[in-house]
C-alpha atoms as one frame of an Amber mdcrd trajectory, in Angstrom:
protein
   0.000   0.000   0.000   1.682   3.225  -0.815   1.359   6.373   1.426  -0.127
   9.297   0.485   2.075  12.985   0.644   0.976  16.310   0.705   4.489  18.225
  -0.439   5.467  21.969   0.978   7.844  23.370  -0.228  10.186  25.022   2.258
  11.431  28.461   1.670  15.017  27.698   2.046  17.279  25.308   0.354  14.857
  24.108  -1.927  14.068  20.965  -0.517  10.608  19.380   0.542   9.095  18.367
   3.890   6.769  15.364   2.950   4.239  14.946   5.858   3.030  10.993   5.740
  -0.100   9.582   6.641   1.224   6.932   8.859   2.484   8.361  11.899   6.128
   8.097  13.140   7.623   8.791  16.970  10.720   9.356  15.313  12.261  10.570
  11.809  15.590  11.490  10.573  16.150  13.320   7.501  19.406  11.951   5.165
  21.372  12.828   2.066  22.826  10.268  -0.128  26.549  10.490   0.156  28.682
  10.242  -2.873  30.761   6.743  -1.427  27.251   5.331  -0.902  26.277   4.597
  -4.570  27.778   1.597  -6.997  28.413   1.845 -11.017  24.980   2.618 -11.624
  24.372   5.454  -9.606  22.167   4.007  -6.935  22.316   3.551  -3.015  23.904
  -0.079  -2.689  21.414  -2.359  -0.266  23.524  -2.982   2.457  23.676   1.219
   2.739  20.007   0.703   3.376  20.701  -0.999   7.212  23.266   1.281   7.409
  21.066   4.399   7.575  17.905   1.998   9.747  21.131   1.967  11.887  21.835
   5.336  12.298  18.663   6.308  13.222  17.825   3.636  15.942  21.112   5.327
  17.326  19.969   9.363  16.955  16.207   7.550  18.308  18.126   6.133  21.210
  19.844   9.143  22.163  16.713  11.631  21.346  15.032   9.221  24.010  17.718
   9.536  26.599  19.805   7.097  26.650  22.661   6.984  23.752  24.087   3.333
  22.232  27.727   4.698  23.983  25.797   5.273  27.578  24.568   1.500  26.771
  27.951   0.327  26.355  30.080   1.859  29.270  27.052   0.226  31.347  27.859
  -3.517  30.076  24.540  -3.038  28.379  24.601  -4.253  24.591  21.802  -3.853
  21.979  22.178  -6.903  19.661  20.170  -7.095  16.446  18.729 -10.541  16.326
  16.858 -10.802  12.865  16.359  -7.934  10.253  13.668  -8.051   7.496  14.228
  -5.485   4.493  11.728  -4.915   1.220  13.355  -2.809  -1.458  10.697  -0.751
  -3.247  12.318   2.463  -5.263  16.643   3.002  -4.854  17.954   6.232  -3.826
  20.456   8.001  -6.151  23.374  10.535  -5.763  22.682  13.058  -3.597  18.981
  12.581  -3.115  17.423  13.462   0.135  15.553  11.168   2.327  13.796  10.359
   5.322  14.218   7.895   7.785  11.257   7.088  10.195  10.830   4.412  12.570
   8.406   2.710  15.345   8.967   0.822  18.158   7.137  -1.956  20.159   8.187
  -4.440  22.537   7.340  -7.907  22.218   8.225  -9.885  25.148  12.463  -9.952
  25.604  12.421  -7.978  21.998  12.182  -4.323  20.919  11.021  -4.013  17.576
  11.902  -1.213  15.092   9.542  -0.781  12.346  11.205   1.573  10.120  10.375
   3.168   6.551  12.693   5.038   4.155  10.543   7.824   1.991  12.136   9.421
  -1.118  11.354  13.222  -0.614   8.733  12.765  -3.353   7.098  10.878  -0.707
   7.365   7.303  -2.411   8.360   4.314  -0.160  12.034   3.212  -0.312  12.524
   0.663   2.088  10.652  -0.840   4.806  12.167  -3.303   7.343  11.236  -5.218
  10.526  14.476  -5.303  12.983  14.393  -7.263  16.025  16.888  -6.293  18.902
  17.381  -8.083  22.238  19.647  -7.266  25.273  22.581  -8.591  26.492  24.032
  -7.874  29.742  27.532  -9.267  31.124  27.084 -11.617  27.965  24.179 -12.826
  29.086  20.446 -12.368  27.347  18.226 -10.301  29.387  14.582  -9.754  29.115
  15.325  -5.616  27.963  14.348  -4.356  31.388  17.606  -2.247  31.449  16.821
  -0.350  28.653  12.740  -0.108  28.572  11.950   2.856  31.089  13.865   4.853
  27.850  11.648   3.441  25.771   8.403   2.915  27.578   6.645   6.574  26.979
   6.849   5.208  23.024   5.752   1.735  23.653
């Protein structure tokens, strides 16, 4: 099903804000970087996880609690199964947005997170499961959730 955009255009820069349908608690706006693109131009797919990555990170620290705080505290995020669908690439230089969900699913926090070109057309969705490890050991997320819980 593909979302529906109403397009403004903002006064400076040129660029557009695309407001979507679906609602996000988080979203990260992104410009295709030169390295990021193969022969033909396009984003390459493992960028894709790369830039789901980087804004579970900016999410985590917007909610309090950055991946770095995580770490010094033995506390370790670990991704345990990612599903992506390709829908449109991203070329050179193109602007994007990044938006994500979250929900919590026993031991699991679960990232639902779309990629909109700035025309408002749907990237890249992807479901990414994370679980927590403490002192090596899997944990059932409590350590983390009181970030998370005004989003859950």
């Amino acid at each position: 099903m593909k979302k529906k955009f109403k397009h403004t255009l903002k006064s400076h820069a040129n660029s557009y804000i695309c407001y979507m349908e679906k609602k996000y608690i988080f979203e990260l706006e992104m410009k295709v970087r030169d390295y990021e693109v193969d022969a033909e131009g396009i984003v390459n797919n493992a960028r894709y996880l790369h830039y789901m990555e980087h804004t579970r990170h900016e999410f985590c620290e917007w909610a309090g609690m950055t991946f770095r705080d995580m770490c010094s505290r033995g506390i370790f995020p670990v991704l345990n199964k990612v599903t992506i669908e390709y829908k449109v690439p991203l070329g050179l230089g193109e602007r994007f947005k990044s938006c994500l969900n979250i929900a919590r699913k026993g031991p699991r926090f679960m990232f639902y997170q779309d990629i909109y070109n700035m025309k408002g057309d749907l990237v890249a969705k992807a479901e990414v499961s994370c679980v927590t490890m403490v002192d090596g050991r899997l944990t059932r997320g409590d350590e983390i959730a009181h970030c998370f819980e005004k989003f859950l």
